mmCIF file of C-alpha atoms in Angstrom:
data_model
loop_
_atom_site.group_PDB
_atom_site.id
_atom_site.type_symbol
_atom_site.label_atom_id
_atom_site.label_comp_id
_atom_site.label_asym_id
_atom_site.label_seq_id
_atom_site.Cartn_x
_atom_site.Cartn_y
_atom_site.Cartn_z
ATOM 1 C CA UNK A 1 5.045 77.222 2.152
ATOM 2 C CA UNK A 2 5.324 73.512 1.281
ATOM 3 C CA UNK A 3 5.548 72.596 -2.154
ATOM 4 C CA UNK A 4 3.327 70.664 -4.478
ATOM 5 C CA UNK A 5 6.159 67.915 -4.286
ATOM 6 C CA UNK A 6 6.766 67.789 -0.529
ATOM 7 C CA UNK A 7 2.850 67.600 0.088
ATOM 8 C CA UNK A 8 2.652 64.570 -2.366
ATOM 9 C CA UNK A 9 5.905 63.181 -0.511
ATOM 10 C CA UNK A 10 4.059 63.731 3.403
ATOM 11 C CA UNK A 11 0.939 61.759 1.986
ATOM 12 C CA UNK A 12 2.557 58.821 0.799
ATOM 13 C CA UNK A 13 4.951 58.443 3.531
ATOM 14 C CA UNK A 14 1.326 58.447 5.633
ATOM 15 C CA UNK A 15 -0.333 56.153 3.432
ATOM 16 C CA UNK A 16 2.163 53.845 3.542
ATOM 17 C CA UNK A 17 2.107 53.615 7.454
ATOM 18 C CA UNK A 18 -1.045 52.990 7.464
ATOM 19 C CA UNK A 19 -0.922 50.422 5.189
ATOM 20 C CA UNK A 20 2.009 48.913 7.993
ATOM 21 C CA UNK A 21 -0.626 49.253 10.695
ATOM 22 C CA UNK A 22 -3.115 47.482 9.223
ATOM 23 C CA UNK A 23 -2.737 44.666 7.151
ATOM 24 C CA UNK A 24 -5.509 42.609 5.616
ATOM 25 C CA UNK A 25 -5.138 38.793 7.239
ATOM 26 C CA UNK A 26 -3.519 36.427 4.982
ATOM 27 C CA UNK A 27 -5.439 33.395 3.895
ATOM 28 C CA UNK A 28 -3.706 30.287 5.421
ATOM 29 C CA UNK A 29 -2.217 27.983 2.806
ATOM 30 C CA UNK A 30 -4.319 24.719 2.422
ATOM 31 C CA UNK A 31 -1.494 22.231 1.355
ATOM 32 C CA UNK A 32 -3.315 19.086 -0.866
ATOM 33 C CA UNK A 33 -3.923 16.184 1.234
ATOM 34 C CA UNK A 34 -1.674 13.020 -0.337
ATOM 35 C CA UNK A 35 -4.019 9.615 0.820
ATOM 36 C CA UNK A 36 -1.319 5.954 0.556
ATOM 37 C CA UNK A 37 -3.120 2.746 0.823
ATOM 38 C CA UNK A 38 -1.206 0.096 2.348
ATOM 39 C CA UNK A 39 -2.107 -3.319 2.015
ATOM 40 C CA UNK A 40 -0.907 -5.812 4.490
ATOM 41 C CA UNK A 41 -0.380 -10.145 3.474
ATOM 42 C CA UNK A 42 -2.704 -12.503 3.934
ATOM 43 C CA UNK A 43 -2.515 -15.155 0.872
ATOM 44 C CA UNK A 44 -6.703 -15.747 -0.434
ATOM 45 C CA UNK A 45 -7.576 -13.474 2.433
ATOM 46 C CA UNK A 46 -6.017 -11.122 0.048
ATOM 47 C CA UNK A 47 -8.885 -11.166 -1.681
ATOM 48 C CA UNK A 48 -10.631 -8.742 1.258
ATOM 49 C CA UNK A 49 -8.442 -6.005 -0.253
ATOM 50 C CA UNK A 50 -11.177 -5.482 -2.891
ATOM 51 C CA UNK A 51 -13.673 -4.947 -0.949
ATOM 52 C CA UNK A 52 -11.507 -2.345 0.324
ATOM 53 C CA UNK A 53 -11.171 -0.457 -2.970
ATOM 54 C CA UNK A 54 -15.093 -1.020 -4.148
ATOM 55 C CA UNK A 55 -16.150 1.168 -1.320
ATOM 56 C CA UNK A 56 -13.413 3.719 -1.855
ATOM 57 C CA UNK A 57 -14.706 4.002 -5.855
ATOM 58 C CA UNK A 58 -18.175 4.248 -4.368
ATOM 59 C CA UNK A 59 -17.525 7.013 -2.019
ATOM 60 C CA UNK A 60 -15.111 9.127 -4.564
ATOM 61 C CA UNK A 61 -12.047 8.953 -1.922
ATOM 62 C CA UNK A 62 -9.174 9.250 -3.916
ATOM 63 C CA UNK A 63 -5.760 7.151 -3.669
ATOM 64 C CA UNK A 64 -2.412 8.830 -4.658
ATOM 65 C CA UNK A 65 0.065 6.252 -3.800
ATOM 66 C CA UNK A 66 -0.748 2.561 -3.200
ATOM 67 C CA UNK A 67 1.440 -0.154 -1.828
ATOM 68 C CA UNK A 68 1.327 -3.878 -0.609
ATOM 69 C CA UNK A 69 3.024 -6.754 0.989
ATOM 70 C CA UNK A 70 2.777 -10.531 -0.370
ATOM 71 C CA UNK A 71 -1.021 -10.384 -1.315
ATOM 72 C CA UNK A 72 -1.550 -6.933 -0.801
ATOM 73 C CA UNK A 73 1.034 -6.312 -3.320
ATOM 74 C CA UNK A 74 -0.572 -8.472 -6.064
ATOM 75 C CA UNK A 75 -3.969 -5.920 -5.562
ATOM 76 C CA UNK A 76 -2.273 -3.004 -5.189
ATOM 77 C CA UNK A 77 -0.145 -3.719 -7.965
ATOM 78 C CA UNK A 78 -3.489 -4.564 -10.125
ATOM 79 C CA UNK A 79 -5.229 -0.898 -9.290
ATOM 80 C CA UNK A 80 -1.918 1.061 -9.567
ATOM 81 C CA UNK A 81 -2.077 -0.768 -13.199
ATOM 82 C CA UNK A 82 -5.512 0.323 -14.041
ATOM 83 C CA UNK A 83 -7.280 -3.058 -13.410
ATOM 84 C CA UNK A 84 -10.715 -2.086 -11.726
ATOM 85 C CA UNK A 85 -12.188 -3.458 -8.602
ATOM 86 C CA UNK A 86 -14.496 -5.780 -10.333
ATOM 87 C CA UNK A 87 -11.724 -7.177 -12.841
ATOM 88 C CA UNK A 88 -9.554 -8.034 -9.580
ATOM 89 C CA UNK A 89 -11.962 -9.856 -7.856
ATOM 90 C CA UNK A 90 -13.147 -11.696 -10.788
ATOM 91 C CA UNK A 91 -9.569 -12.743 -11.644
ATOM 92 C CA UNK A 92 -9.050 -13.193 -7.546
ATOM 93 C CA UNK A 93 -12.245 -15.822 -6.965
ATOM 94 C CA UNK A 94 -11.536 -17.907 -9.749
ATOM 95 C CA UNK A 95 -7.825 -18.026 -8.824
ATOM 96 C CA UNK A 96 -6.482 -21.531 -7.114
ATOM 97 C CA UNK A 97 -2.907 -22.205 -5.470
ATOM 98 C CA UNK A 98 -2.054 -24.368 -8.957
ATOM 99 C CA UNK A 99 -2.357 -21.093 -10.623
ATOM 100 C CA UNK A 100 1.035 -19.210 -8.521
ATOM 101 C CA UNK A 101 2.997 -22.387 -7.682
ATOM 102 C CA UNK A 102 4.656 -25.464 -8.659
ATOM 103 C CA UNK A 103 5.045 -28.260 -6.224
ATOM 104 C CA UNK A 104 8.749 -28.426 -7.168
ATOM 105 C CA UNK A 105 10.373 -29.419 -3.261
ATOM 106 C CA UNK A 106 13.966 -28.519 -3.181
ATOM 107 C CA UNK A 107 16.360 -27.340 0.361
ATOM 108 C CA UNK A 108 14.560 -24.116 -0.303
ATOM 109 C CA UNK A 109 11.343 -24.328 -0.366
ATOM 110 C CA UNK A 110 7.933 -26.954 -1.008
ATOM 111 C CA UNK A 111 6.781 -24.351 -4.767
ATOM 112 C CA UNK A 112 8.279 -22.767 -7.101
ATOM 113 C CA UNK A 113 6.461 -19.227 -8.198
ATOM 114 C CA UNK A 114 7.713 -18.909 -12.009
ATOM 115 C CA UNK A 115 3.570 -19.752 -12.874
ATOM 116 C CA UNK A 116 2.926 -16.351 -11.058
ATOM 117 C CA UNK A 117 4.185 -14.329 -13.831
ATOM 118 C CA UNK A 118 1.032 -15.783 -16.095
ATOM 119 C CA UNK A 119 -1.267 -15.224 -13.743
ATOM 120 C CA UNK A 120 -0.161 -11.502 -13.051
ATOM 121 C CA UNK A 121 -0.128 -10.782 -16.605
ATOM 122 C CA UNK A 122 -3.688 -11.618 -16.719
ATOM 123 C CA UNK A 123 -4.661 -9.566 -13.410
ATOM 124 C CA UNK A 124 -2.151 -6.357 -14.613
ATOM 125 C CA UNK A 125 -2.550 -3.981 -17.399
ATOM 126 C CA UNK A 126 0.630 -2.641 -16.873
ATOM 127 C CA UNK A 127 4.297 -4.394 -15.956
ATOM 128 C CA UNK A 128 6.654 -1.839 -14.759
ATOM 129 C CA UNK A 129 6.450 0.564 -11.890
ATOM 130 C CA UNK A 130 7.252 3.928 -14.159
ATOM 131 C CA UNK A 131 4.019 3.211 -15.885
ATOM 132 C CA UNK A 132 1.814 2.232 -13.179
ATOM 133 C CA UNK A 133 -1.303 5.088 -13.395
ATOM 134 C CA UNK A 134 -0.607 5.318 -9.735
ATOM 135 C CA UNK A 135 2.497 5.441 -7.592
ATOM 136 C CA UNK A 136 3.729 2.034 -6.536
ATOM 137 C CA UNK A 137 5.058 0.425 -4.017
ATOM 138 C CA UNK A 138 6.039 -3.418 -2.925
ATOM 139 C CA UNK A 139 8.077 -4.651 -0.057
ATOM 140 C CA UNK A 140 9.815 -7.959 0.109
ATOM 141 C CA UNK A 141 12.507 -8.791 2.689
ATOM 142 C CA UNK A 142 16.389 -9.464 2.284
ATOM 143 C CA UNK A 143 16.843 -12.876 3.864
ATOM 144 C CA UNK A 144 20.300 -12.669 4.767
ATOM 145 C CA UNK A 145 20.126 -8.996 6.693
ATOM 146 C CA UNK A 146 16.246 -8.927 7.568
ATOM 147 C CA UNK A 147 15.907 -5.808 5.999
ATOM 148 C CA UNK A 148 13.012 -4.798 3.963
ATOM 149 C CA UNK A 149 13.871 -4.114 0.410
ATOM 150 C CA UNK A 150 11.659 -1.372 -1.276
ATOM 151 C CA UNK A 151 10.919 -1.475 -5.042
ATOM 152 C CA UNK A 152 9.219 1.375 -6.062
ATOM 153 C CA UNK A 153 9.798 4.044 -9.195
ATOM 154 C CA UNK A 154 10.987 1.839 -11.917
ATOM 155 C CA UNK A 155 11.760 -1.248 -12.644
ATOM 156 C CA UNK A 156 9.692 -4.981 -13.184
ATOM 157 C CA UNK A 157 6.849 -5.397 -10.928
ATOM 158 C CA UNK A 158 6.183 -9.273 -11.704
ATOM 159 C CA UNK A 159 9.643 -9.790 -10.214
ATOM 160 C CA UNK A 160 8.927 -7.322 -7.037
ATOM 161 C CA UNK A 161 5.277 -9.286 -6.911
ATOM 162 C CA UNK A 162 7.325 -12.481 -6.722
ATOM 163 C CA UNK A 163 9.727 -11.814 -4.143
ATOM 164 C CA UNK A 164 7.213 -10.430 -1.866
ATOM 165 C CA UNK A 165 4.907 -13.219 -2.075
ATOM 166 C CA UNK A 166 8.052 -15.539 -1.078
ATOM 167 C CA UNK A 167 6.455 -17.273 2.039
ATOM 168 C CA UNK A 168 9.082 -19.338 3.799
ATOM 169 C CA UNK A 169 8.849 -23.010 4.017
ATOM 170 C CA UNK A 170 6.266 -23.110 1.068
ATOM 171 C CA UNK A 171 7.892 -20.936 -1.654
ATOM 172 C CA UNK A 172 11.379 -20.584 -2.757
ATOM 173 C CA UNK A 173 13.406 -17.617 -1.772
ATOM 174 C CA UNK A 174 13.606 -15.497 -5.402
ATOM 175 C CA UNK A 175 16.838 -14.448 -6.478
ATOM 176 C CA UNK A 176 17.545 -11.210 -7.454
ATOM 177 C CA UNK A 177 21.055 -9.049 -7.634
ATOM 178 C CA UNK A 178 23.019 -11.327 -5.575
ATOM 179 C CA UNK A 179 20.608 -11.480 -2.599
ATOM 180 C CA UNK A 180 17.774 -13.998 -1.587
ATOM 181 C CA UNK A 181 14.249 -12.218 -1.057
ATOM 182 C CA UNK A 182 11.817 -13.650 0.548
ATOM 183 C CA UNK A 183 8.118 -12.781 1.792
ATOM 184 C CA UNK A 184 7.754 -9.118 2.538
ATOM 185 C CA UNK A 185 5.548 -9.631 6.015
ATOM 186 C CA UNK A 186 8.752 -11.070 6.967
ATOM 187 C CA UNK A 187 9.984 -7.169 8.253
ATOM 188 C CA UNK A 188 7.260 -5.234 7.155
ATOM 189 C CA UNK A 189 3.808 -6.709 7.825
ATOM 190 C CA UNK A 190 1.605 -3.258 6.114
ATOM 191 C CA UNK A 191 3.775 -0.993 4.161
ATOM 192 C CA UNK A 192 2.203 2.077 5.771
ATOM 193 C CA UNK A 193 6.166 3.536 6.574
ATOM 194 C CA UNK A 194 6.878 2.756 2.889
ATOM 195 C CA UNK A 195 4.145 5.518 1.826
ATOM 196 C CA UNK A 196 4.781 7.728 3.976
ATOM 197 C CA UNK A 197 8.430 7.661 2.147
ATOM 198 C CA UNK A 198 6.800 7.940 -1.240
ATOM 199 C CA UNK A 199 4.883 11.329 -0.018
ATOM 200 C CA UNK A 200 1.423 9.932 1.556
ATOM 201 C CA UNK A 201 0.577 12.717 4.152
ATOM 202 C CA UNK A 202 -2.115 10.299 5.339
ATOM 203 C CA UNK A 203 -1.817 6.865 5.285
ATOM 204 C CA UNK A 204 -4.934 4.232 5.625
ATOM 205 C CA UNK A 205 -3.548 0.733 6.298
ATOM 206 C CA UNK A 206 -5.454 -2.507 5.561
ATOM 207 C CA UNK A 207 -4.682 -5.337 8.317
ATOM 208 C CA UNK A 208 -6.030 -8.961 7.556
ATOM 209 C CA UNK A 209 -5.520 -11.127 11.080
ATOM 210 C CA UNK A 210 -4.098 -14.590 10.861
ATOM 211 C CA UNK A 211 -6.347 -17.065 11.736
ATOM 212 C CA UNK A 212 -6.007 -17.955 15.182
ATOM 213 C CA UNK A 213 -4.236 -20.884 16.412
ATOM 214 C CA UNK A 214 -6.946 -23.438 18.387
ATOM 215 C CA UNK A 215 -6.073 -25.918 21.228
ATOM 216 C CA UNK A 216 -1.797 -26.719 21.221
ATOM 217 C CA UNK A 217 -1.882 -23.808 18.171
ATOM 218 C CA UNK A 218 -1.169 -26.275 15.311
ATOM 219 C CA UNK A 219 -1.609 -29.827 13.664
ATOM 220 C CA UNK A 220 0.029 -29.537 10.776
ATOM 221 C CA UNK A 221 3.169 -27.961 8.879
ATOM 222 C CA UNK A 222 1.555 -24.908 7.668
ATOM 223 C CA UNK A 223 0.057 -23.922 11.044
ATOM 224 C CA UNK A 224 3.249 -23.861 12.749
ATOM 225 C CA UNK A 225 4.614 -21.617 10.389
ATOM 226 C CA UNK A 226 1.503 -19.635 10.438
ATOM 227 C CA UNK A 227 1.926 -19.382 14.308
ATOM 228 C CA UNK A 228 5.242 -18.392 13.967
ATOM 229 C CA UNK A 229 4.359 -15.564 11.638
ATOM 230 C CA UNK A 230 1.041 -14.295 14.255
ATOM 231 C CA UNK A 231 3.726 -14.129 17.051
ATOM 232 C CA UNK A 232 6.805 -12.607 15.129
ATOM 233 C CA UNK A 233 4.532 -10.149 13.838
ATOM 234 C CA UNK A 234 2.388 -9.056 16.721
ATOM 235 C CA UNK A 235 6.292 -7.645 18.170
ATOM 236 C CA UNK A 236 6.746 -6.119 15.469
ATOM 237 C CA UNK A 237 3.500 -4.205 14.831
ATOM 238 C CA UNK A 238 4.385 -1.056 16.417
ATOM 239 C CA UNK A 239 6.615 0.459 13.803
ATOM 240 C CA UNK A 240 3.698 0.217 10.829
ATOM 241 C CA UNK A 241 0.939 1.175 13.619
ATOM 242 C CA UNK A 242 2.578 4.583 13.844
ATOM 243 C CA UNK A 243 3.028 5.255 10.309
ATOM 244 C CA UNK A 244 -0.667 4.831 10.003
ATOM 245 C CA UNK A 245 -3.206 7.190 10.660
ATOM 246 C CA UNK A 246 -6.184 5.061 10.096
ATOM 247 C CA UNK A 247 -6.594 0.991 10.082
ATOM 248 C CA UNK A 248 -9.075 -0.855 8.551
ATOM 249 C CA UNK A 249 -9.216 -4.565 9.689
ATOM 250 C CA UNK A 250 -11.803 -6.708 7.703
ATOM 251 C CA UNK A 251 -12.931 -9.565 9.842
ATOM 252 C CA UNK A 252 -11.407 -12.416 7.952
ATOM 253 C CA UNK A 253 -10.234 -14.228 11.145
ATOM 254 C CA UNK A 254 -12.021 -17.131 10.853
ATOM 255 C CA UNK A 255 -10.772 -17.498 7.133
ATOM 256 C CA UNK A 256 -7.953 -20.444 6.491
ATOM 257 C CA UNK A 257 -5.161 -19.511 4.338
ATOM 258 C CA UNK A 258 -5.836 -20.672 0.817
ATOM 259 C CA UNK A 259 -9.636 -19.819 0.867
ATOM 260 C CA UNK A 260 -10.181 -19.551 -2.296
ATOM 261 C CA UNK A 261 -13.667 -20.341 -2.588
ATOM 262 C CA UNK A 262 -14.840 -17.824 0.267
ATOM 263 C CA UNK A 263 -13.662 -14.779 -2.036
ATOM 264 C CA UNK A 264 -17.143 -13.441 -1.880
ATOM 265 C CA UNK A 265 -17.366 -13.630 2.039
ATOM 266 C CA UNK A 266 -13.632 -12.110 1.624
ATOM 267 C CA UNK A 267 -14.663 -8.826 -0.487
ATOM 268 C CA UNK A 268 -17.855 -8.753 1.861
ATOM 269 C CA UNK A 269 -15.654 -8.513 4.467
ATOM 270 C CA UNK A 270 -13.413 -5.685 3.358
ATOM 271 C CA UNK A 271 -17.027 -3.811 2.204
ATOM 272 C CA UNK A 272 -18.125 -3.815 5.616
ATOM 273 C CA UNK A 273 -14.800 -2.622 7.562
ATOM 274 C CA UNK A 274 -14.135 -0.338 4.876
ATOM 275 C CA UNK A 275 -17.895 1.435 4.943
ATOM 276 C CA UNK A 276 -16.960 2.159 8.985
ATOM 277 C CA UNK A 277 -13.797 4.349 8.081
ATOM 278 C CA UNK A 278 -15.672 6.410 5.115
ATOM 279 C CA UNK A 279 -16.985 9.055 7.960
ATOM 280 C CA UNK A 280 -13.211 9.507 9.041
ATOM 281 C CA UNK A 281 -11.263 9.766 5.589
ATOM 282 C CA UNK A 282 -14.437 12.263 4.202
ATOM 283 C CA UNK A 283 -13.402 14.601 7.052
ATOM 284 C CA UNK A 284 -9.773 14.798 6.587
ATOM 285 C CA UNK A 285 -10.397 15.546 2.694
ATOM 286 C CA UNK A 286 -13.229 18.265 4.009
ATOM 287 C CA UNK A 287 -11.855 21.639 3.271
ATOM 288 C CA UNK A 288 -8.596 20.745 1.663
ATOM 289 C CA UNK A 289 -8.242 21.311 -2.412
ATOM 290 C CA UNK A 290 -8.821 18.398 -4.766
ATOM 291 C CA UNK A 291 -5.895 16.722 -6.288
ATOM 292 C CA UNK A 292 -6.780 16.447 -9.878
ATOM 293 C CA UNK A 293 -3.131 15.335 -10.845
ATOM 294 C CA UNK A 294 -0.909 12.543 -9.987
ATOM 295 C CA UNK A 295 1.697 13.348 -7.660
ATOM 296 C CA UNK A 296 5.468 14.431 -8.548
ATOM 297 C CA UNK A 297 7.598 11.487 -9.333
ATOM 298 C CA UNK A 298 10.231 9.985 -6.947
ATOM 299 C CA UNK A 299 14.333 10.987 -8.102
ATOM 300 C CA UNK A 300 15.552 7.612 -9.456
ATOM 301 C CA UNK A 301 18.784 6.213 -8.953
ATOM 302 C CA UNK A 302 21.181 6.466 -11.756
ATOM 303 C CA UNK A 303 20.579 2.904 -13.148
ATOM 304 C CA UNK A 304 16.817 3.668 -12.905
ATOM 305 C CA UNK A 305 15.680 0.112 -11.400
ATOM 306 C CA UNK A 306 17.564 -0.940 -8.052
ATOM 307 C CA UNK A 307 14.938 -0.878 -4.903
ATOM 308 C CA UNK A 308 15.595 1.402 -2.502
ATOM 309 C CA UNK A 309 16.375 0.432 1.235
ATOM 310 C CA UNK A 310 14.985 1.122 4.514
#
């Protein structure tokens, strides 16, 4: 006759088969969705960025990294700082080209951008990319290999600002460690790739058109170059197109390059193209768990300030 012992033994070696055979379905892991901004050149029509952000504050969608080219990099760099919506476009309308530049014509370049660093410290509320209260990002472009140069992590964002904003022809290429940067749209036109680098699982870019060329396609300096840029860049859109999972293209086509005093048209214009994609973003955020903190922070080099490279 079995024994006490043996009995207890038989029913646990049964229970535990069972237990084998059926299994209760495990609940699928629900990684946090990580949304990048990218915000693409565009000089005043820059100023269509804030639009941009107003309706993202209005419909609670949530940025976790943010990054720009020339203008885009001056708003993004504003948010990541802290600066509201309202406080950028304030500073943004009353802003004029005297404000950035200095007619100073040299081999290089028509402006010098040293008067930029006063104006950003009145549009920032923070200066360097470890403090930013989100994760940064701003491209400008080695002249001499063609490269984009990434600054993100550490480091002083007045100087990245600069060097991205370093259109050729009008403003001096800005030094910095032995190279010559110049205007990030130069090899990156939206910084979408750049996010996805930083951790973005979904990245929203914001394109602002050129204006386009009428008749011959230019009667003066700055429209050649201007053409130059709309044909350069539409073979070479590819790459940041398929980094992107959703663009948003205010209609600022029929804006002229230093328009200033059309910054409420400008924001209207980023409301309106912005309010279109709301539907889309809300559903990829449906069902996935809010992130309620900011997300890890990037291994630095060991100097703690050089860009990284594409």
């Amino acid at each position: 006759m079995a024994s006490a012992a043996e009995n207890g033994s038989r029913i646990g070696r049964w229970l535990g088969a069972v237990r084998r055979w059926y299994r209760l379905p495990e609940r699928p892991v629900i990684a946090p969705q990580f949304i990048g901004l990218a915000l693409g050149g565009g000089f005043a029509r820059g100023i269509a960025h804030v639009g941009v952000l107003r309706v993202f504050e209005q419909y609670q969608i949530p940025i976790h990294y943010i990054a720009g080219v020339s203008a885009g990099s001056m708003v993004a760099a504003a948010y990541a700082s802290g600066s509201t919506p309202e406080e950028i476009g304030k500073i943004g309308s009353a802003m004029r080209f005297a404000d950035v530049a200095r007619w100073s014509i040299s081999r290089m370049g028509l402006a010098g951008s040293e008067r930029m660093n006063r104006f950003l410290q009145k549009l920032l509320k923070r200066f360097r990319f470890e403090e930013m209260k989100i994760p940064l990002g701003v491209v400008a472009t080695d002249l001499a290999t063609g490269e984009p140069v990434f600054f993100r992590s550490a480091g002083d964002v007045l100087t990245a600002i600069r060097a991205s904003c370093s259109y050729p022809g009008l403003f001096q290429p800005l030094p910095y460690e032995g190279k010559l940067l110049v205007d990030g749209a130069m090899s990156m036109e939206v910084p979408s790739p750049l996010l996805r680098r930083m951790g973005a699982t979904h990245v929203i870019s914001v394109h602002l058109p050129m204006q386009q060329a009428n008749g011959t396609g230019a009667s003066n300096m700055f429209q050649v170059i201007n053409r130059c840029f709309q044909i350069m860049q539409a073979r070479a859109e590819q790459e940041w197109r398929d980094s992107s999972d959703l663009v948003i293209v205010p209609d600022v086509t029929g804006m002229e390059w230093d328009a200033f005093g059309s910054a409420e048209k400008l924001i209207q214009a980023g409301e309106i193209a912005a309010l279109e994609a709301v539907p889309k973003i809300k559903a990829w955020l449906a069902g996935y768990p809010a992130v309620t903190t900011k997300p890890a922070a990037e291994s630095r080099s060991p100097s703690g300030s050089s860009p990284a490279r594409a």
